[in-house]
Amino acid sequence: MDAAQTLQKLMHFLRGGDDSWTLRASLFLAGVVLVGILTIAVHMAAGLTLPAPWGDEAYFLWQARGFERWNDFIAPEIDPDRPLLLLPYGYPLLMGIVFKVFGFSLEIARAVSLVATLAGFGLLATAMRGRKIAAVSLILIGAFLLNGHFVAMANNARMEAVMFAIICGALLLVQNNRHWVALGLLGGSAVIHPNAMLMGAPVFFYAIFAGKLWKNWPSRTGMIVIGIGVAAWAAQALYIFTHWAAFEHDLAYRLSETTSASKGASQFGGWHAVGLVSIFAIWALALWRKVPVAHLTAFAVGAWLMSRVREEQWYDVFNDFAYLLAALALIEILVKDVRRRYPDQALISLGASLALVAVAGLFFLKTGRIEGPKGYLQELNVDGMVIADDVPYFTPEDRAVLEAYMNGIQENGLTTVELYPWGDTLLFPENDPDTVRFQIPYFDPDYVASTRNWPWGYGPTYGETPTVYILRTSKYQPRWLDERFDRLMKRASERAGGRAPEVIHSRDDTEIWYAFPTIAEAPPAP
């Protein structure tokens, strides 16, 4: 084969000729597998420090534990008398089912988030596989998947990873003109997190016109998916009606918190507004150039809304996702324009694609949305949380010492422990709640006074004084939480009758556990 024939076959391959499909598909699949392996490796490195066990994880997983044990969402570790109805129960239900099968542990819960993140990546990659920029899109998607926000999402027992997988599935469905199925999926997933409605709104608006919904009614599959979503909401409504007064209070509290200036409203202006305008500009450009990427911009707007509805560090991943989708749409528009200008010039098309991805990568690197390769693991940082060095976050020795202390301070056969950080309560999955029971003042009115400010319904239960307060300092807890730690130390000392803190365990000069027993005769520290 001479050079001309070789070049001709190469051009045919780059243009996506039929006989090159198997090879192109194999190379694309290899890239997907490589990104997946890297994601798993980074997840394992992130361990218990990126993020550190978080209070939100305790809030959701103790409710899931309640469902695992008693098929109810009342968690005595959070509130012994009533459920907390700040969010729908889709995620605690999912995790409760997982715990029934695999057992209760923080590691299992975080593994579910990893699997969901990988599933979302696979669905997004599948969607891009059918487009004209498959290979270069995989480069950009992989870079985003390894940034700090995505790494934290895949290692955090919260709903974002599950929502990411569902959203990517809906995107693939919309791209394949399965609009009703996608809308049913997004509507039903709001029982996992109501922010799904923010994603569903622009997607619904897009689908009305792109899918001509007024003429194309749901297929059988669409009706089934919509029916499942309606049934899920009906089940949630039934549970709410059995605890109506609690829901009345919690909904008002949630809305007042979310709409406060510090949480939500102030997050729509400045550069965030510029970003939204940019997404709409890409949408307009797509319509003008007649490139079928408007659905990507619709999902980008939805992701932007999800990230901006309130100030929450875990929502930043959807901000990144919005700009990833917008960038993919813009690159496809520009590459298609190059192909129009230079038909049958595959090398020019490929060069333009790579150049655009390089420009986008440099822009996102400079703006902090992707990470550079130099010192990657050492430089990963999300709100002050980093990957552990030689000092582990929690060891078997730590567990043994703390369990011995908690079991040795029993009063009437039961030790109640208020342990901080609250997420650390999840590191003792084997504890018998009839022997050692944690209590978390997540919404204790004595700690969060605003939970009793709303006159309707009835608020959370006032927490009883525990047998012992245990508070921990760690190099892996972000420093912006120091003010909360100091406040909780002061509260523990006052409730323990003014006692000074007692060091019950320490190691590596950075990991220290303090105790404030509240009973008159407390045993000495181990």
mmCIF file of C-alpha atoms in Angstrom, residues 89-320:
data_model
loop_
_atom_site.group_PDB
_atom_site.id
_atom_site.type_symbol
_atom_site.label_atom_id
_atom_site.label_comp_id
_atom_site.label_asym_id
_atom_site.label_seq_id
_atom_site.Cartn_x
_atom_site.Cartn_y
_atom_site.Cartn_z
ATOM 1 C CA TYR A 89 -37.332 10.870 50.973
ATOM 2 C CA GLY A 90 -36.233 9.403 47.648
ATOM 3 C CA TYR A 91 -32.551 9.330 48.551
ATOM 4 C CA PRO A 92 -32.926 7.960 52.114
ATOM 5 C CA LEU A 93 -35.289 5.329 50.680
ATOM 6 C CA LEU A 94 -32.730 4.323 48.045
ATOM 7 C CA MET A 95 -29.938 4.135 50.613
ATOM 8 C CA GLY A 96 -32.165 2.291 53.093
ATOM 9 C CA ILE A 97 -32.767 -0.405 50.476
ATOM 10 C CA VAL A 98 -29.024 -0.563 49.757
ATOM 11 C CA PHE A 99 -28.324 -0.934 53.499
ATOM 12 C CA LYS A 100 -30.866 -3.757 53.768
ATOM 13 C CA VAL A 101 -28.878 -5.644 51.117
ATOM 14 C CA PHE A 102 -25.256 -4.681 51.826
ATOM 15 C CA GLY A 103 -25.305 -3.458 55.427
ATOM 16 C CA PHE A 104 -24.961 0.011 56.897
ATOM 17 C CA SER A 105 -21.712 1.926 56.432
ATOM 18 C CA LEU A 106 -20.469 5.258 55.166
ATOM 19 C CA GLU A 107 -18.144 3.507 52.730
ATOM 20 C CA ILE A 108 -21.023 1.633 51.082
ATOM 21 C CA ALA A 109 -23.047 4.840 50.801
ATOM 22 C CA ARG A 110 -20.140 6.636 49.182
ATOM 23 C CA ALA A 111 -19.591 3.690 46.830
ATOM 24 C CA VAL A 112 -23.167 4.199 45.586
ATOM 25 C CA SER A 113 -22.238 7.790 44.706
ATOM 26 C CA LEU A 114 -19.185 6.535 42.812
ATOM 27 C CA VAL A 115 -21.276 4.048 40.832
ATOM 28 C CA ALA A 116 -23.854 6.752 40.047
ATOM 29 C CA THR A 117 -21.126 9.144 38.887
ATOM 30 C CA LEU A 118 -19.635 6.504 36.613
ATOM 31 C CA ALA A 119 -23.099 5.679 35.272
ATOM 32 C CA GLY A 120 -23.711 9.355 34.518
ATOM 33 C CA PHE A 121 -20.356 9.578 32.770
ATOM 34 C CA GLY A 122 -21.144 6.500 30.695
ATOM 35 C CA LEU A 123 -24.527 7.899 29.647
ATOM 36 C CA LEU A 124 -23.028 11.286 28.772
ATOM 37 C CA ALA A 125 -20.234 9.619 26.798
ATOM 38 C CA THR A 126 -22.828 7.512 24.966
ATOM 39 C CA ALA A 127 -24.735 10.672 24.054
ATOM 40 C CA MET A 128 -21.586 12.299 22.700
ATOM 41 C CA ARG A 129 -20.528 9.103 20.902
ATOM 42 C CA GLY A 130 -23.264 9.689 18.358
ATOM 43 C CA ARG A 131 -22.163 13.239 17.627
ATOM 44 C CA LYS A 132 -19.522 14.677 15.301
ATOM 45 C CA ILE A 133 -17.009 15.492 18.048
ATOM 46 C CA ALA A 134 -17.010 12.186 19.926
ATOM 47 C CA ALA A 135 -13.272 11.863 20.554
ATOM 48 C CA VAL A 136 -12.560 15.461 21.539
ATOM 49 C CA SER A 137 -15.691 15.602 23.702
ATOM 50 C CA LEU A 138 -14.414 12.618 25.682
ATOM 51 C CA ILE A 139 -11.189 14.515 26.434
ATOM 52 C CA LEU A 140 -13.104 17.455 27.879
ATOM 53 C CA ILE A 141 -15.636 15.317 29.764
ATOM 54 C CA GLY A 142 -12.828 13.259 31.292
ATOM 55 C CA ALA A 143 -11.011 16.392 32.440
ATOM 56 C CA PHE A 144 -14.145 17.677 34.151
ATOM 57 C CA LEU A 145 -14.892 14.313 35.750
ATOM 58 C CA LEU A 146 -11.519 14.482 37.504
ATOM 59 C CA ASN A 147 -11.928 18.001 38.899
ATOM 60 C CA GLY A 148 -12.389 18.590 42.615
ATOM 61 C CA HIS A 149 -16.161 19.069 42.541
ATOM 62 C CA PHE A 150 -16.801 15.862 40.595
ATOM 63 C CA VAL A 151 -14.355 13.905 42.751
ATOM 64 C CA ALA A 152 -16.124 15.148 45.886
ATOM 65 C CA MET A 153 -19.555 14.329 44.391
ATOM 66 C CA ALA A 154 -18.451 10.763 43.679
ATOM 67 C CA ASN A 155 -17.237 10.402 47.277
ATOM 68 C CA ASN A 156 -20.100 12.045 49.145
ATOM 69 C CA ALA A 157 -23.231 10.318 50.450
ATOM 70 C CA ARG A 158 -25.618 12.923 49.074
ATOM 71 C CA MET A 159 -28.076 13.043 46.181
ATOM 72 C CA GLU A 160 -25.977 14.924 43.613
ATOM 73 C CA ALA A 161 -24.322 11.852 42.103
ATOM 74 C CA VAL A 162 -27.639 10.043 41.662
ATOM 75 C CA MET A 163 -29.147 13.188 40.131
ATOM 76 C CA PHE A 164 -26.164 13.506 37.781
ATOM 77 C CA ALA A 165 -26.763 9.979 36.479
ATOM 78 C CA ILE A 166 -30.479 10.633 35.998
ATOM 79 C CA ILE A 167 -29.853 13.945 34.215
ATOM 80 C CA CYS A 168 -27.327 12.358 31.848
ATOM 81 C CA GLY A 169 -29.831 9.600 31.125
ATOM 82 C CA ALA A 170 -32.493 12.214 30.386
ATOM 83 C CA LEU A 171 -30.073 14.046 28.074
ATOM 84 C CA LEU A 172 -29.456 10.855 26.102
ATOM 85 C CA LEU A 173 -33.209 10.253 25.875
ATOM 86 C CA VAL A 174 -33.886 13.794 24.614
ATOM 87 C CA GLN A 175 -31.127 13.445 22.037
ATOM 88 C CA ASN A 176 -32.846 10.269 20.824
ATOM 89 C CA ASN A 177 -36.211 12.085 20.640
ATOM 90 C CA ARG A 178 -37.642 10.272 23.672
ATOM 91 C CA HIS A 179 -38.861 13.537 25.160
ATOM 92 C CA TRP A 180 -41.759 12.222 27.237
ATOM 93 C CA VAL A 181 -39.639 9.494 28.798
ATOM 94 C CA ALA A 182 -36.969 12.054 29.699
ATOM 95 C CA LEU A 183 -39.517 14.439 31.202
ATOM 96 C CA GLY A 184 -41.104 11.623 33.191
ATOM 97 C CA LEU A 185 -37.681 10.632 34.481
ATOM 98 C CA LEU A 186 -36.818 14.189 35.537
ATOM 99 C CA GLY A 187 -40.224 14.781 37.109
ATOM 100 C CA GLY A 188 -40.104 11.570 39.114
ATOM 101 C CA SER A 189 -36.514 12.188 40.210
ATOM 102 C CA ALA A 190 -37.642 15.310 42.054
ATOM 103 C CA VAL A 191 -38.503 12.958 44.937
ATOM 104 C CA ILE A 192 -34.747 12.457 45.202
ATOM 105 C CA HIS A 193 -34.030 16.177 45.088
ATOM 106 C CA PRO A 194 -36.556 18.908 44.219
ATOM 107 C CA ASN A 195 -33.852 20.721 42.249
ATOM 108 C CA ALA A 196 -34.692 18.271 39.474
ATOM 109 C CA MET A 197 -37.646 20.560 38.719
ATOM 110 C CA LEU A 198 -35.164 23.328 37.918
ATOM 111 C CA MET A 199 -33.570 21.031 35.370
ATOM 112 C CA GLY A 200 -36.935 19.905 34.072
ATOM 113 C CA ALA A 201 -38.244 23.423 33.359
ATOM 114 C CA PRO A 202 -35.855 24.418 30.508
ATOM 115 C CA VAL A 203 -35.823 20.853 29.184
ATOM 116 C CA PHE A 204 -39.646 20.875 29.061
ATOM 117 C CA PHE A 205 -39.599 24.228 27.280
ATOM 118 C CA TYR A 206 -37.135 22.831 24.734
ATOM 119 C CA ALA A 207 -39.113 19.609 24.298
ATOM 120 C CA ILE A 208 -42.382 21.456 23.618
ATOM 121 C CA PHE A 209 -40.950 22.840 20.385
ATOM 122 C CA ALA A 210 -38.306 20.261 19.465
ATOM 123 C CA GLY A 211 -40.577 17.307 20.130
ATOM 124 C CA LYS A 212 -43.878 18.994 19.196
ATOM 125 C CA LEU A 213 -45.381 17.624 22.384
ATOM 126 C CA TRP A 214 -48.828 18.953 21.530
ATOM 127 C CA LYS A 215 -48.927 16.483 18.616
ATOM 128 C CA ASN A 216 -46.822 13.605 19.963
ATOM 129 C CA TRP A 217 -48.365 12.071 23.054
ATOM 130 C CA PRO A 218 -46.364 9.730 25.312
ATOM 131 C CA SER A 219 -45.592 6.244 24.106
ATOM 132 C CA ARG A 220 -46.259 3.221 26.289
ATOM 133 C CA THR A 221 -42.775 3.509 27.784
ATOM 134 C CA GLY A 222 -43.335 7.209 28.393
ATOM 135 C CA MET A 223 -46.622 6.504 30.157
ATOM 136 C CA ILE A 224 -44.964 3.875 32.346
ATOM 137 C CA VAL A 225 -42.130 6.219 33.357
ATOM 138 C CA ILE A 226 -44.548 9.083 34.018
ATOM 139 C CA GLY A 227 -46.768 6.707 35.994
ATOM 140 C CA ILE A 228 -43.855 5.585 38.155
ATOM 141 C CA GLY A 229 -42.985 9.225 38.828
ATOM 142 C CA VAL A 230 -46.573 10.031 39.797
ATOM 143 C CA ALA A 231 -46.671 6.979 42.083
ATOM 144 C CA ALA A 232 -43.441 8.088 43.760
ATOM 145 C CA TRP A 233 -44.870 11.534 44.422
ATOM 146 C CA ALA A 234 -48.123 10.000 45.666
ATOM 147 C CA ALA A 235 -46.191 7.885 48.163
ATOM 148 C CA GLN A 236 -44.272 10.954 49.318
ATOM 149 C CA ALA A 237 -47.540 12.904 49.668
ATOM 150 C CA LEU A 238 -49.101 10.108 51.706
ATOM 151 C CA TYR A 239 -46.158 10.126 54.104
ATOM 152 C CA ILE A 240 -46.367 13.921 54.360
ATOM 153 C CA PHE A 241 -50.085 13.788 55.233
ATOM 154 C CA THR A 242 -49.339 11.438 58.120
ATOM 155 C CA HIS A 243 -46.917 14.066 59.493
ATOM 156 C CA TRP A 244 -48.615 17.213 58.219
ATOM 157 C CA ALA A 245 -47.803 19.545 61.117
ATOM 158 C CA ALA A 246 -44.111 18.657 60.902
ATOM 159 C CA PHE A 247 -44.120 19.194 57.129
ATOM 160 C CA GLU A 248 -45.858 22.552 57.519
ATOM 161 C CA HIS A 249 -43.085 23.764 59.809
ATOM 162 C CA ASP A 250 -40.182 22.277 57.870
ATOM 163 C CA LEU A 251 -41.323 23.570 54.478
ATOM 164 C CA ALA A 252 -41.574 27.111 55.813
ATOM 165 C CA TYR A 253 -38.181 26.836 57.464
ATOM 166 C CA ARG A 254 -36.594 25.492 54.274
ATOM 167 C CA LEU A 255 -38.094 28.195 52.067
ATOM 168 C CA SER A 256 -37.086 30.993 54.431
ATOM 169 C CA GLU A 257 -33.527 29.649 54.566
ATOM 170 C CA THR A 258 -33.197 29.103 50.819
ATOM 171 C CA THR A 259 -34.527 32.529 49.892
ATOM 172 C CA SER A 260 -32.315 34.375 52.387
ATOM 173 C CA ALA A 261 -29.726 36.743 50.918
ATOM 174 C CA SER A 262 -26.861 34.610 52.236
ATOM 175 C CA LYS A 263 -28.161 31.399 50.651
ATOM 176 C CA GLY A 264 -29.775 32.055 47.317
ATOM 177 C CA ALA A 265 -30.828 35.387 45.897
ATOM 178 C CA SER A 266 -27.375 36.956 45.761
ATOM 179 C CA GLN A 267 -26.039 34.057 43.687
ATOM 180 C CA PHE A 268 -27.756 35.028 40.427
ATOM 181 C CA GLY A 269 -25.797 38.189 39.610
ATOM 182 C CA GLY A 270 -22.241 39.122 38.640
ATOM 183 C CA TRP A 271 -20.252 36.576 36.668
ATOM 184 C CA HIS A 272 -22.988 34.001 37.193
ATOM 185 C CA ALA A 273 -25.319 36.149 35.121
ATOM 186 C CA VAL A 274 -22.609 36.504 32.467
ATOM 187 C CA GLY A 275 -22.378 32.724 32.353
ATOM 188 C CA LEU A 276 -26.108 32.342 31.833
ATOM 189 C CA VAL A 277 -26.101 34.947 29.061
ATOM 190 C CA SER A 278 -23.224 33.047 27.412
ATOM 191 C CA ILE A 279 -25.250 29.836 27.436
ATOM 192 C CA PHE A 280 -28.184 31.591 25.775
ATOM 193 C CA ALA A 281 -25.808 33.104 23.221
ATOM 194 C CA ILE A 282 -24.573 29.616 22.307
ATOM 195 C CA TRP A 283 -28.197 28.489 21.983
ATOM 196 C CA ALA A 284 -28.917 31.385 19.609
ATOM 197 C CA LEU A 285 -25.780 30.576 17.623
ATOM 198 C CA ALA A 286 -26.880 26.953 17.329
ATOM 199 C CA LEU A 287 -30.243 28.003 15.931
ATOM 200 C CA TRP A 288 -28.616 30.432 13.498
ATOM 201 C CA ARG A 289 -26.073 27.912 12.234
ATOM 202 C CA LYS A 290 -28.645 25.105 12.277
ATOM 203 C CA VAL A 291 -26.510 22.793 14.404
ATOM 204 C CA PRO A 292 -28.586 20.352 16.527
ATOM 205 C CA VAL A 293 -27.106 21.146 19.931
ATOM 206 C CA ALA A 294 -29.920 23.240 21.430
ATOM 207 C CA HIS A 295 -30.755 20.378 23.807
ATOM 208 C CA LEU A 296 -27.261 20.662 25.298
ATOM 209 C CA THR A 297 -27.874 24.319 26.066
ATOM 210 C CA ALA A 298 -31.280 23.504 27.587
ATOM 211 C CA PHE A 299 -29.637 21.068 29.974
ATOM 212 C CA ALA A 300 -26.871 23.624 30.605
ATOM 213 C CA VAL A 301 -29.468 26.191 31.695
ATOM 214 C CA GLY A 302 -31.044 23.602 33.981
ATOM 215 C CA ALA A 303 -27.680 22.764 35.547
ATOM 216 C CA TRP A 304 -26.952 26.474 35.986
ATOM 217 C CA LEU A 305 -30.249 26.915 37.834
ATOM 218 C CA MET A 306 -29.536 23.907 40.048
ATOM 219 C CA SER A 307 -26.196 25.373 41.078
ATOM 220 C CA ARG A 308 -27.520 28.847 41.761
ATOM 221 C CA VAL A 309 -30.734 28.175 43.675
ATOM 222 C CA ARG A 310 -28.853 28.429 46.974
ATOM 223 C CA GLU A 311 -25.300 28.761 48.213
ATOM 224 C CA GLU A 312 -24.147 25.196 48.779
ATOM 225 C CA GLN A 313 -20.655 23.928 47.997
ATOM 226 C CA TRP A 314 -22.001 20.573 46.808
ATOM 227 C CA TYR A 315 -24.087 22.276 44.101
ATOM 228 C CA ASP A 316 -20.983 23.722 42.424
ATOM 229 C CA VAL A 317 -20.617 20.504 40.461
ATOM 230 C CA PHE A 318 -23.711 21.455 38.462
ATOM 231 C CA ASN A 319 -22.187 24.836 37.713
ATOM 232 C CA ASP A 320 -19.241 22.988 36.197
#
